[in-house]
């Protein structure tokens, strides 16, 4: 089966499962894009130029032509499709004890959306139930091993059939989302481990630890907001202690944003340096070759090893691919953020003069950044609206002075705001503070 969003058009991963005694066997089947996209062809050159697919809410800019991404490579139900399969075996303690990789032809029996899969999980007889039991155990094991799971709200834009934005809300994180995530994480981890074991050159997904100079900033935050805890290191156990300390406090969301901004950005590299955020010693991307060029490279070199053939790409080429795919990923992320700002301006263009509730998330010399509670959008407060100097006067990394209110406020402070302008030029919602509410 596949499990994807309601409006998904490209299906690059599928799951199957069986149990044999104490062994649970999980199959992660990935679209065999490398069969169609051959090295050095114009198709391959264009895929590298794009680096990945970019998702802009009302528009998808695919890495591959739609005839591939939505047809021949897409794992559609009731059809036979070429795939690259990662078969993993787990024991009764849910430890991965074996894995293997091979090319396959699969027949998709069913397509679930995340919501239909979620309903299925309420039934103990659902064929998804054994996979969810394994995924639940893996979630618990990974969390104990140190994985950092931040509570950062993810926005979902609701668009009508004409492409008009009708609502902006927090995306609900379902069990079905977690099920797919854990299966894909396992396959990616197994792929990286296999590559390192056999010295297969490929692109790894590298996320290095938080820099030690961030510890002072984190401790300053904890001290300022009244938490007695002080970090002695940036180990998983210490980060977890801090997360538990702020849990359910009014500063929890702010602290999670602070941690997120402290993280280094994950990149693609030939060297395997592990993934700190996921607590994996080995990690790569194997599961989305329809929308990520890095995964296509991984597939090619896996196939070369299995076929006992010479590797297609040199180390110099892999280094270049790593730099380019990392660069294009950052460009896509910025395009997606820009589109969100544009949609927010368009959504609230008729709401100028109305009042909103929001809270302080950050500041710069030019002004304050706020999150609005309803609808869930970001806004900006120019410094000139609260300071005659026309610039922000900060006390430290977490507090700022509001001269016109004779107040010093900290991150997380709540405001009553008035929408002054929807700036199309800056793609920004401009607010003014009416009152400090909390």
XYZ file of N, CA, C and O in Angstrom, residues 153 348 356-359 370-379 417 429 431:
76
model
N 5.064 24.076 15.374
C 3.819 23.979 14.617
C 4.113 24.022 13.118
O 4.934 24.809 12.641
N -5.187 38.101 3.941
C -5.642 39.138 4.869
C -5.751 40.521 4.222
O -5.874 41.529 4.917
N -5.957 41.776 16.117
C -5.537 40.385 16.228
C -4.761 40.186 17.527
O -4.254 41.140 18.113
N -4.667 38.943 17.955
C -3.810 38.566 19.070
C -2.553 37.914 18.509
O -2.623 37.127 17.554
N -1.397 38.249 19.095
C -0.154 37.654 18.630
C 0.892 37.623 19.729
O 0.675 38.170 20.815
N 2.026 36.998 19.468
C 3.081 36.928 20.461
C 4.445 37.100 19.819
O 4.661 36.786 18.661
N 6.290 38.723 14.952
C 5.228 38.154 15.782
C 4.527 37.028 15.040
O 4.494 37.004 13.802
N 3.996 36.103 15.802
C 3.100 35.078 15.264
C 1.685 35.437 15.663
O 1.424 35.756 16.836
N 0.780 35.378 14.719
C -0.624 35.674 14.980
C -1.332 34.375 15.330
O -1.090 33.340 14.709
N -2.213 34.460 16.331
C -2.897 33.252 16.796
C -3.928 32.752 15.794
O -4.035 31.556 15.534
N -4.699 33.659 15.224
C -5.772 33.264 14.308
C -6.017 34.381 13.299
O -6.428 35.482 13.696
N -5.745 34.151 12.013
C -5.184 32.940 11.420
C -3.706 32.808 11.744
O -3.070 33.776 12.165
N -3.150 31.642 11.553
C -1.781 31.364 11.963
C -0.794 31.857 10.909
O -0.355 31.111 10.046
N -0.466 33.138 11.008
C 0.446 33.768 10.064
C 1.518 34.526 10.840
O 1.402 34.736 12.053
N 2.567 34.935 10.131
C 3.621 35.733 10.729
C 3.444 37.191 10.354
O 2.961 37.511 9.264
N 3.843 38.073 11.269
C 3.736 39.496 11.005
C 4.962 40.248 11.476
O 5.851 39.674 12.122
N -2.921 43.479 18.609
C -2.318 44.124 17.464
C -3.371 44.627 16.487
O -4.481 44.099 16.431
N 3.051 41.286 6.410
C 1.912 41.837 7.145
C 2.458 42.795 8.196
O 3.212 42.392 9.082
N 2.009 45.206 11.345
C 1.122 45.415 12.492
C 1.618 46.571 13.357
O 2.783 46.981 13.291
